[in-house]
XYZ file of C-alpha atoms in Angstrom:
511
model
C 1.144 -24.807 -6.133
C 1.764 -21.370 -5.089
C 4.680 -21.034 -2.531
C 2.000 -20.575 0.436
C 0.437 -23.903 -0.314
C 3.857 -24.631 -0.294
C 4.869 -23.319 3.075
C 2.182 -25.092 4.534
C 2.791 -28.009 3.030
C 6.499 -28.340 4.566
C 5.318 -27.166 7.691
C 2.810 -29.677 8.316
C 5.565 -32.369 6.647
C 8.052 -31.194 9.520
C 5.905 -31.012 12.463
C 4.598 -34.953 11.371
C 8.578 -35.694 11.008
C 9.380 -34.526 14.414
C 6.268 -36.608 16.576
C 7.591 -38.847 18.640
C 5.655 -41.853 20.240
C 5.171 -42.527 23.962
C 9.098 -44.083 24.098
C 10.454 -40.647 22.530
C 11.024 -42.262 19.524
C 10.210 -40.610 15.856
C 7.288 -42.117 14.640
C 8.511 -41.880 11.230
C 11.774 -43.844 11.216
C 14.440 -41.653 9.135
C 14.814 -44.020 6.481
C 11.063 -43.543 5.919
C 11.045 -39.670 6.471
C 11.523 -38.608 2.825
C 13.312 -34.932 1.865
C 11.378 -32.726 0.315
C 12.322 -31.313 -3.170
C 11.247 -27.692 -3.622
C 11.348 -27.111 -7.566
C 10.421 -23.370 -8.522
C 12.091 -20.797 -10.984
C 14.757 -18.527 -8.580
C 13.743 -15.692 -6.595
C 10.396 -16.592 -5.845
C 10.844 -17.083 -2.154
C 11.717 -20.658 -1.203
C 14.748 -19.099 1.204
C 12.157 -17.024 2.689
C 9.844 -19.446 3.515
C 12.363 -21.898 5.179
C 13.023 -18.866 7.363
C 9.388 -18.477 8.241
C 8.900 -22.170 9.292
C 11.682 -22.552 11.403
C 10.383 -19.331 13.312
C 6.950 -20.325 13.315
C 7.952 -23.733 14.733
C 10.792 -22.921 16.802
C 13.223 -25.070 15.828
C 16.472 -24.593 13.998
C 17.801 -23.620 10.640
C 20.759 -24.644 8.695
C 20.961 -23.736 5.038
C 23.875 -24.291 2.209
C 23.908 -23.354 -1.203
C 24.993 -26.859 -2.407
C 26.521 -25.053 -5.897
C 30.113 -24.506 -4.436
C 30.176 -27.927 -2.162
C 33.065 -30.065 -3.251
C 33.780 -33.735 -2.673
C 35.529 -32.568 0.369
C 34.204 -30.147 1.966
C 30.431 -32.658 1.565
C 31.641 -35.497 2.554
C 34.769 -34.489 5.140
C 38.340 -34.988 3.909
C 40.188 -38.536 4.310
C 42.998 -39.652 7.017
C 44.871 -42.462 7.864
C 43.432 -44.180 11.239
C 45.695 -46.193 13.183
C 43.613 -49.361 14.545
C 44.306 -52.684 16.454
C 42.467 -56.000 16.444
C 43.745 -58.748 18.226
C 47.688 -57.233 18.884
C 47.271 -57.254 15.060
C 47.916 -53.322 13.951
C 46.348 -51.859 10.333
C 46.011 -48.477 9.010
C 42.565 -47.631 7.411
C 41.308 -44.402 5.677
C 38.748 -42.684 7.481
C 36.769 -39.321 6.971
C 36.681 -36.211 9.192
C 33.019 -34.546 9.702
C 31.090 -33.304 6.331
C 30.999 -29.587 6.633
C 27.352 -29.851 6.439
C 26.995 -32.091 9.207
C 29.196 -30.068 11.690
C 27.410 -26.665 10.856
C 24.397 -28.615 12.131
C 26.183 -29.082 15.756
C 27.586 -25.897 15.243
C 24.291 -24.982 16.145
C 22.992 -27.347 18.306
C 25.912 -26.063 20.771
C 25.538 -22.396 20.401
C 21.655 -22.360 20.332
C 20.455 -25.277 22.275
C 17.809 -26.409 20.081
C 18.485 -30.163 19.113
C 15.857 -30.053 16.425
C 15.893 -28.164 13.103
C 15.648 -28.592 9.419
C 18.447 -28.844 7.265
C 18.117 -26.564 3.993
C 19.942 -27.789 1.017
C 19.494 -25.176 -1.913
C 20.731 -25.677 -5.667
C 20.884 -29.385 -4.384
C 20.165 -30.704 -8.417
C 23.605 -28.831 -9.185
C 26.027 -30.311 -7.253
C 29.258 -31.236 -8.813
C 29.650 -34.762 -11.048
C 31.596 -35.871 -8.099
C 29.377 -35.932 -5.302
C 26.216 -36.916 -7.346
C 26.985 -40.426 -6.648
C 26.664 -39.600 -2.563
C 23.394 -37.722 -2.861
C 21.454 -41.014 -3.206
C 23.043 -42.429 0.285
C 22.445 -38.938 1.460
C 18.590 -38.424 0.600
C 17.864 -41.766 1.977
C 19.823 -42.460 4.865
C 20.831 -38.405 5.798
C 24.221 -39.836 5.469
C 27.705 -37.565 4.273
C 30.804 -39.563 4.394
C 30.673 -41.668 7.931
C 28.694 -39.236 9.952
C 24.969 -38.946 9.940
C 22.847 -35.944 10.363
C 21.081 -35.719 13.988
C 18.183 -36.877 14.834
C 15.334 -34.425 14.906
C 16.722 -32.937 11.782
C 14.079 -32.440 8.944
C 16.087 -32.447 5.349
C 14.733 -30.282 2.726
C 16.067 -29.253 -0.607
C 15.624 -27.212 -3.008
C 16.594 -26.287 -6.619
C 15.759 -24.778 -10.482
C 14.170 -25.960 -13.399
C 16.654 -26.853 -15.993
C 15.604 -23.866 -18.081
C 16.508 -21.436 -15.690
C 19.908 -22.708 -14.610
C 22.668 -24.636 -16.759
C 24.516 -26.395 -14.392
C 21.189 -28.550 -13.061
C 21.855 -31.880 -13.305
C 18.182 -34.503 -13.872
C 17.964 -36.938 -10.858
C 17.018 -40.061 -12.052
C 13.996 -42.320 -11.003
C 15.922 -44.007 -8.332
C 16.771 -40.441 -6.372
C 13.764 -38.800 -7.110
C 11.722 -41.819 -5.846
C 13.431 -40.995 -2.583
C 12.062 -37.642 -2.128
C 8.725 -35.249 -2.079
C 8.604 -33.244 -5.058
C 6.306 -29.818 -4.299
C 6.610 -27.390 -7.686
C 6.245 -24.412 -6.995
C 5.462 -21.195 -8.910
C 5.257 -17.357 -8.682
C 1.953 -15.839 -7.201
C 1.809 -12.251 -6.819
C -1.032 -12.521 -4.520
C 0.744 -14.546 -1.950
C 3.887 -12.146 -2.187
C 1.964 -9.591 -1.828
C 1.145 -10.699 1.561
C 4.648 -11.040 2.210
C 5.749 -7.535 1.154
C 3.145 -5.768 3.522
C 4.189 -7.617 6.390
C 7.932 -6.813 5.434
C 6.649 -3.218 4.785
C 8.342 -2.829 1.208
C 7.461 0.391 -0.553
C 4.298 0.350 -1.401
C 5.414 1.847 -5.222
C 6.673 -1.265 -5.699
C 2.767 -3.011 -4.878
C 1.089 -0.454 -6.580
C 2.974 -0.462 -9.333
C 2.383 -4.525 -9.547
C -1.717 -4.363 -8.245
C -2.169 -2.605 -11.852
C 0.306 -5.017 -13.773
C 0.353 -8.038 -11.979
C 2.173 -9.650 -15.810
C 5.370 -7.802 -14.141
C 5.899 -9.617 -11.432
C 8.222 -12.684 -12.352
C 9.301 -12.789 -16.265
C 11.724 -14.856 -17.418
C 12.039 -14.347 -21.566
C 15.086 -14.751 -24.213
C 15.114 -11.663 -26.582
C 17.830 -11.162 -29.676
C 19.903 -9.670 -27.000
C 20.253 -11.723 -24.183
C 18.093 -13.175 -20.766
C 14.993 -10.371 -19.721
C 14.224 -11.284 -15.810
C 12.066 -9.779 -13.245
C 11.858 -12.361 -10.041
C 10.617 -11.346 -6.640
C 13.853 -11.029 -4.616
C 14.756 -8.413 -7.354
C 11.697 -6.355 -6.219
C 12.455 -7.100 -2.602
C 16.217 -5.894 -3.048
C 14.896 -2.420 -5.464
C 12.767 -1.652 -2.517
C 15.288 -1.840 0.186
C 17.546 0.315 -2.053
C 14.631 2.918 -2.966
C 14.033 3.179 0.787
C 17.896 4.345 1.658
C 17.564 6.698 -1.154
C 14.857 8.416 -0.159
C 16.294 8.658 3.610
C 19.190 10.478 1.882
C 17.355 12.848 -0.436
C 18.603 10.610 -3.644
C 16.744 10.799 -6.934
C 16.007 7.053 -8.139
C 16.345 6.712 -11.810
C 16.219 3.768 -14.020
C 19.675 3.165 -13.622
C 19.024 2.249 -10.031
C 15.943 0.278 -11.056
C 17.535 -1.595 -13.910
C 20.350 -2.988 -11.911
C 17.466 -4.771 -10.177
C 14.752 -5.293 -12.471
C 16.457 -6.813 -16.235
C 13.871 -6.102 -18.489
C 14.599 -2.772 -20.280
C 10.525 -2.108 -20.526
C 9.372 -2.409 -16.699
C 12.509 -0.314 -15.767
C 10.921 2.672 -17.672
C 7.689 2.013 -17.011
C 8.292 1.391 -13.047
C 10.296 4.161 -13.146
C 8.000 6.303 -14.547
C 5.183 5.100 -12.028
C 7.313 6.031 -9.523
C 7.281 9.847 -10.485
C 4.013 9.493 -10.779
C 3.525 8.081 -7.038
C 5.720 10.258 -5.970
C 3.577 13.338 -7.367
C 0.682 11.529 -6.052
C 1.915 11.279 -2.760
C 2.538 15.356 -2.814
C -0.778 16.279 -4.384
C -2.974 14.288 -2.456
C -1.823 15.534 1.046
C -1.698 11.780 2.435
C -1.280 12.926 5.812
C -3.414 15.631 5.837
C -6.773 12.991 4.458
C -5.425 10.583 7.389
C -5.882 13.623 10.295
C -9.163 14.539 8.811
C -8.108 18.060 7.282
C -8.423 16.855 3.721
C -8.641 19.831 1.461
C -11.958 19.813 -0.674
C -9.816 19.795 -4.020
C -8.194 16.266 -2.950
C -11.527 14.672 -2.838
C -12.582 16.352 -6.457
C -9.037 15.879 -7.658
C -9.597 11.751 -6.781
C -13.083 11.612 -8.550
C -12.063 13.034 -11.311
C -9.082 10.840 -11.556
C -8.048 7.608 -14.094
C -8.709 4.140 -12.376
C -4.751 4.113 -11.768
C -4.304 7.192 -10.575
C -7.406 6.378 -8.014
C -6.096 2.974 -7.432
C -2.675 4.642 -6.085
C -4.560 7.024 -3.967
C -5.991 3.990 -2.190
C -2.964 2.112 -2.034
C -1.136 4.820 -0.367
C -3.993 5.660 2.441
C -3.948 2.098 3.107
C -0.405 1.554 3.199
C -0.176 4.136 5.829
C -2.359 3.508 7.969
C -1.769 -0.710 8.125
C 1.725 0.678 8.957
C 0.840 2.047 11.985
C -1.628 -0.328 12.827
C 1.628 -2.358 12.281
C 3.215 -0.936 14.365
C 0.397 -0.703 17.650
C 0.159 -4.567 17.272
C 3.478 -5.032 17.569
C 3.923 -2.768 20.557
C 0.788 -3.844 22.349
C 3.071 -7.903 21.840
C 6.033 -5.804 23.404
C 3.774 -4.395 26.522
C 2.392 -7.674 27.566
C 5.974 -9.224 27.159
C 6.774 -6.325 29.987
C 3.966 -7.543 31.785
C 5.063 -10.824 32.582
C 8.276 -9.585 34.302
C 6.316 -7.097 36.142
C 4.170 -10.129 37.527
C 7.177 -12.073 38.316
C 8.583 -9.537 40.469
C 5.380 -8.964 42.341
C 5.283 -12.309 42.897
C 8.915 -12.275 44.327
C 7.718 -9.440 46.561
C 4.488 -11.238 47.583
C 6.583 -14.512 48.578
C 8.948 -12.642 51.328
C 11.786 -11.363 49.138
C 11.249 -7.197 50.006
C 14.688 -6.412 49.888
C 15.795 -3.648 46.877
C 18.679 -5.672 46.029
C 17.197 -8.559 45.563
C 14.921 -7.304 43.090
C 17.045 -5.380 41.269
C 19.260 -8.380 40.854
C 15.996 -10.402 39.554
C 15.486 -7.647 37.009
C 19.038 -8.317 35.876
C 18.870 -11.935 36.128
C 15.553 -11.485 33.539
C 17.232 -9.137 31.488
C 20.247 -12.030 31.315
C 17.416 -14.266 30.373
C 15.964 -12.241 27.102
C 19.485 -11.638 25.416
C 20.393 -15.464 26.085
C 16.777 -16.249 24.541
C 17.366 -13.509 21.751
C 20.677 -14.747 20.983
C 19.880 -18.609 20.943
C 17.597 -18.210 18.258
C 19.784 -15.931 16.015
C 22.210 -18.530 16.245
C 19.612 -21.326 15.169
C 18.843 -19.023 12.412
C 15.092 -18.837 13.844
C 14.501 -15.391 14.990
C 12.221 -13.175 13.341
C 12.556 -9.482 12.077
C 9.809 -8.789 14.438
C 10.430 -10.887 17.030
C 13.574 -9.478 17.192
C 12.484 -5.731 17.811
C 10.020 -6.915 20.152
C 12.524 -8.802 21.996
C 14.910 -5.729 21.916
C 12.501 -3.553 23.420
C 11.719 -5.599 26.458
C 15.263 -5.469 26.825
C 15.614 -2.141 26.587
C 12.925 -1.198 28.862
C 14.177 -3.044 31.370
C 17.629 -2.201 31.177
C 16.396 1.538 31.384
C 14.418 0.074 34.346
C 17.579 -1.621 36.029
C 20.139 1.370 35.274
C 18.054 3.988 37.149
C 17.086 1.357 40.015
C 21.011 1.466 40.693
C 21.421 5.342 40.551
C 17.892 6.213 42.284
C 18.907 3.864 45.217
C 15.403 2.671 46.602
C 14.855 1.861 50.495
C 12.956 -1.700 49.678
C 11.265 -3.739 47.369
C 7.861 -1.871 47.540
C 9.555 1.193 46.605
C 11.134 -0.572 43.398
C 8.310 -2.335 42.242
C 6.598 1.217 42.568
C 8.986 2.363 40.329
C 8.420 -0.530 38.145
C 4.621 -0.184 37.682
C 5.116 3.715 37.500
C 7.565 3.302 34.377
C 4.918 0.360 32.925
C 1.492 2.464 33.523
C 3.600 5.406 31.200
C 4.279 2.649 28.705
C 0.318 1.996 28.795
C -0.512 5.525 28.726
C 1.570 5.869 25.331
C 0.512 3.320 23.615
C -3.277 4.054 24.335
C -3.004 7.400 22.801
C -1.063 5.984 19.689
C -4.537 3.499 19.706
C -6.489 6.255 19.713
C -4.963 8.160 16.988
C -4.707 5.320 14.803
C -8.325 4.433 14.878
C -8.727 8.118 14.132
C -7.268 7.812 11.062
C -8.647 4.327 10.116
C -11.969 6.287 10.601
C -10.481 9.497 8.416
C -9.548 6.655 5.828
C -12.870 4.786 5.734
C -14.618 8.487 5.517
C -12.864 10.153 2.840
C -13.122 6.836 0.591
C -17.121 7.242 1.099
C -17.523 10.995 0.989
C -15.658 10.768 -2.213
C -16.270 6.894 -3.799
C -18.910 5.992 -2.066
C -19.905 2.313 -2.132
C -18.163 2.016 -5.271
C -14.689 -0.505 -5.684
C -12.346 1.812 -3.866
C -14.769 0.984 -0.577
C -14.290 -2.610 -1.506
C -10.252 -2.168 -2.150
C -10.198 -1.089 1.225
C -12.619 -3.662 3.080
C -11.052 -6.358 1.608
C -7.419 -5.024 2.835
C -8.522 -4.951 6.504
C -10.283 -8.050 6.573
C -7.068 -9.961 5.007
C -4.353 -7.927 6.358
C -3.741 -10.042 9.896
C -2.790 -6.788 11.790
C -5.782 -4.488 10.607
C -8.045 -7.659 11.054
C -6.754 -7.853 14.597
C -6.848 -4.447 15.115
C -10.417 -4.130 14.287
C -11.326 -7.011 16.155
C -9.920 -6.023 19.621
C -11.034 -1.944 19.545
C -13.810 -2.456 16.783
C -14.492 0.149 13.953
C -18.011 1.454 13.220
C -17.330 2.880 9.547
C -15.516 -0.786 8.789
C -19.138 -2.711 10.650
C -20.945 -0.548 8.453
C -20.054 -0.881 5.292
C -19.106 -4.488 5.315
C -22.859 -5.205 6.243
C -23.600 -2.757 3.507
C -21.363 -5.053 0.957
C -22.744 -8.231 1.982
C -26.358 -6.948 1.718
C -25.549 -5.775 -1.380
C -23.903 -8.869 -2.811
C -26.680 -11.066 -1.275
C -29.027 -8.622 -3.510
C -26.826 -9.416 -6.565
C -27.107 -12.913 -5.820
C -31.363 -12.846 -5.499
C -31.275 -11.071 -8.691
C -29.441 -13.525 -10.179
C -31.248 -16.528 -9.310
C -34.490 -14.600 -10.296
C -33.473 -13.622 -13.730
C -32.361 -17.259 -14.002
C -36.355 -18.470 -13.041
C -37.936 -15.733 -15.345
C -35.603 -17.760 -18.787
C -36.342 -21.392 -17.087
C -40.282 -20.107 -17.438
C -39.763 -19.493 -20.858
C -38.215 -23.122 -21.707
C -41.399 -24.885 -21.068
C-alpha cells in the first residue's frame, strides 16, 4: 500500500483503539490492541504521517528513534528497595521509570491530553540486549515495571533489511503480536503532500515529467545511489532560503541532498530551465490578465516539457494564494467567535469597558494556553499554528489599543471591536476578488492558447483534487472552471459512445 492507504489505515486502527464502552472502558482490552508495524524503505514519510494523525485526531504524540535506546535508558535503571513484610526486612532490586514511558507523562502534564499514540521508529534495530523485552513490550505495552497509559495507541515503525544493516528479523512469535502495513513510495500521494506544504514547485515539475526519480535506491561500482522523499523535502527548503538571499543553486547544493550523480545534473539543469521559464513567460503578468501576445505563441510553439512547466507554474501560483484565502477566511471566523462572545457578555449586563477588555485578555490567555498544549503533545499543525497565531495577534492588537484609547463603556469597545473585524472582512474580500481574477486569467490564457487540449485537463484535474482550489470553487463558484468541466465530461461521454459503437459495428461482423 501506498503511505495514504496507510495513513488511513492507522487512523481508523487508533480511533477503534481509543472507543470506550458505556463504563469508560476500552473496548479493545490492551492485551488485544495489537501495535502496528509500519515497514517501508526510509524517507518516504512514515514520521510525517504520524504527525498528521495525531493532529487530525487531536490527541498526543510521542516519538523515539529506538536505534540509540539502551538497556537502560528502555527499561529504567535498577536500585536497591528497602521493603518489610511481617517486621521481617529484605532488600530487592527494583527499576526506575523507562525513559519512554516518562516522556509519555512528560506530556500528559504539560499538554493535558491523556490520550496519544506512542511512535516507536527503527523499532526492528534495537540493540541485542533489549530484543528480549520487546516481546513483553508489544504485547503487554510493558518497559521494565511500569506500563504505558492507558489511552496510548503503540505504533512502530522500521526498514527493510536491505536498506539498513543493523535490522534485526522478528521472529513468528513477535511478529504474530503486531499489524504489519508495508508500505511503499508513491509519487502521487507525495505529491499531495508537497502542495499542501508548498515545496517549490521545481522540485514537482521536475518529478510530474520523471516520476522514475522520485525514490531510487541502487548499488553502483562505487557505492549506495539514493533519492528518497525527505531528501526532496529538505533540497526544497534549502532552494527556498537561497533564493530569498539572491544565492545561485548548483549541483553541489543539490547533490548533498539528492545521491545519485545523474538526477543532480539533470534536476539541476531543469532548474535553469524553470528558472528561465519563469522569466520568459511573465507568470505574473498571464495571472493579471496583461499577458503579452508572444507568451501565448511562445507556449504553443513549445516542447510538451517546456508546456508542462508553464502549467505547473500558473497553477502553482495561483493554488498558493487560493492557499492562502482559505486559510485566512479559517482565521476570520476563528475572530468571529470571540467577537460573539463578547456581544454576548454585553447583551447579558456586563457594559463596563473593563470588564471587557479583561475578557479579551482572558481569551487571548485562552489561545496561547490552547496553542501551547498542543505543541507540547506534539499535535499542532503548521497551519493550525499560523492560524492560531493570527487570532492571537489580532486580538492582542485589539487589547493593546483598548488600554491606550481608553473607551467610556462596553458599547464603545465592542464598537471598536466590530470596526477592527469589518476591516479584516473588507481585506480579505478584495484578496477573494483578486484571486478569482486570476483563477479566471489562468483558465483563459490555457484556452486562448491550448484550447481543450491536455493542458485544460492538467489544470481541471488540479482544482478538482487540490482540497483548497476545490473549496474555493465551491464556496465563490468559477464560470470558466463550470464550463469546461461540462465540456470534458461531454466530451469523454462522446469518447465513450464511440467506443461502444465501434465495438457493435465488429460484434456485427462475428455472426
Amino acid at each position: 500500500m501506498n503511505i495514504k492507504q496507510a495513513k488511513e489505515y492507522i487512523k481508523d486502527s487508533v480511533k477503534l483503539y481509543l472507543k470506550k464502552d458505556g463504563e469508560g472502558e476500552y473496548r479493545i482490552p490492551v492485551v488485544r490492541q495489537r501495535p502496528i508495524f509500519l515497514l517501508g524503505a526510509p524517507g518516504i514519510g512514515k514520521t510525517a504521517v504520524m504527525e498528521q494523525i495525531a493532529q487530525e485526531l487531536g490527541i498526543a504524540l510521542v516519538s523515539y528513534s529506538m536505534t540509540h535506546h539502551t538497556r537502560q535508558s528502555a527499561l529504567g535503571l535498577p536500585f536497591i528497595a528497602h521493603k518489610e513484610y511481617e517486621g521481617q526486612a529484605y532488600d530487592v532490586s527494583e527499576y526506575t521509570m523507562s525513559e519512554i514511558i516518562a516522556s509519555v507523562y512528560d506530556v500528559m502534564r504539560a499538554s493535558g491530553i491523556k490520550e496519544g499514540i506512542l511512535f516507536l521508529d527503527e523499532i526492528n534495530c534495537v540493540s541485542e540486549t533489549l530484543a528480549p523485552s520487546m516481546l513483553q513490550f508489544l504485547q503487554y505495552k510493558v518497559f521494565g515495571r511500569h506500563q504505558v497509559p492507558d489511552g496510548w495507541v503503540i505504533v512502530t515503525a522500521g526498514n527493510p533489511p536491505e536498506y539498513n544493516k543493523s535490522v534485526r528479523e522478528f521472529d513468528i512469535v513477535t511478529l504474530d503480536r503486531m499489524k504489519i502495513l508495508e508500505v511503499e513510495a508513491d509519487y502521487a500521494v507525495w505529491k499531495e503532500y508537497a502542495k499542501e506544504k508548498s515545496l517549490h514547485t521545481a522540485i514537482t515539475n521536475y518529478l510530474d515529467l520523471k516520476k522514475e526519480d522520485f525514490y531510487q535506491v541502487e548499488t553502483t561500482v562505487r557505492g549506495k545511489n539514493y533519492i528518497t522523499a525527505r531528501g526532496w523535502e529538505d533540497l526544497s527548503a534549502m532552494i527556498l532560503l537561497y533564493e530569498e538571499e539572491g544565492m545561485k543553486v548548483e549541483e553541489s547544493l543539490v547533490e548533498q541532498y539528492i545521491r545519485n550523480p545523474r538526477v543532480v545534473k539533470e534536476f539541476t539543469a531543469y532548474y535553469d530551465l524553470y528558472q528561465k521559464y519563469r522569466k520568459d513567460y511573465h507568470i505574473e503578468a498571464i495571472l493579471t490578465g496583461n499577458a503579452p501576445a508572444e507568451a501565448g505563441e511562445k507556449a504553443r510553439k513549445a516542447g510538451f516539457d517546456e508546456r508542462l512547466s508553464l502549467m505547473g507554474m500558473l497553477i502553482d501560483y495561483v493554488q498558493h494564494e487560493i492557499k492562502d484565502n482559505i486559510e485566512k477566511l479559517d482565521y476570520i471566523s476563528n475572530v468571529l467567535v470571540h467577537m460573539k462572545a463578547l456581544k454576548n457578555m454585553l447583551a447579558q449586563g456586563d457594559a463596563s469597558a473593563d470588564g471587557m477588555r479583561d475578557m479579551l485578555g482572558r481569551q487571548i490567555e485562552g489561545r496561547q494556553k490552547g496553542m501551547e498544549a498542543l505543541q507540547k503533545a506534539g499535535s499542532l499543525s503548521d497551519r493550525e499554528k499560523r492560524k492560531q497565531r493570527n487570532v492571537i495577534r489580532f486580538l492582542s492588537d485589539c487589547e493593546k489599543t483598548l488600554r491606550m484609547e481608553g473607551l467610556p463603556d462596553g458599547e464603545a469597545v465592542l464598537g471598536f471591536l466590530r470596526e477592527k473585524y469589518e476591516e479584516e472582512v473588507t481585506a480579505y474580500k478584495q484578496e477573494t476578488k483578486a484571486t478569482g481574477e486570476k483563477l479566471h486569467y489562468l483558465f483563459s490564457f490555457v484556452e486562448d492558447t491550448f484550447g481543450s487540449g491536455n493542458e485544460m485537463l492538467v489544470l481541471l484535474t488540479e482544482c478538482t483534487v487540490n482540497q483548497d482550489s476545490a473549496k474555493f470553487i465551491s464556496m465563490y463558484g468559477s464560470e470558466d472552471y463550470r464550463r469546461h468541466n461540462e465540456e470534458m465530461m461531454i466530451t469523454e461521454r462522446n469518447d465513450i459512445l464511440m467506443q461502444q459503437i465501434e465495438a457493435l459495428d465488429e460484434g456485427e461482423g462475428m455472426f
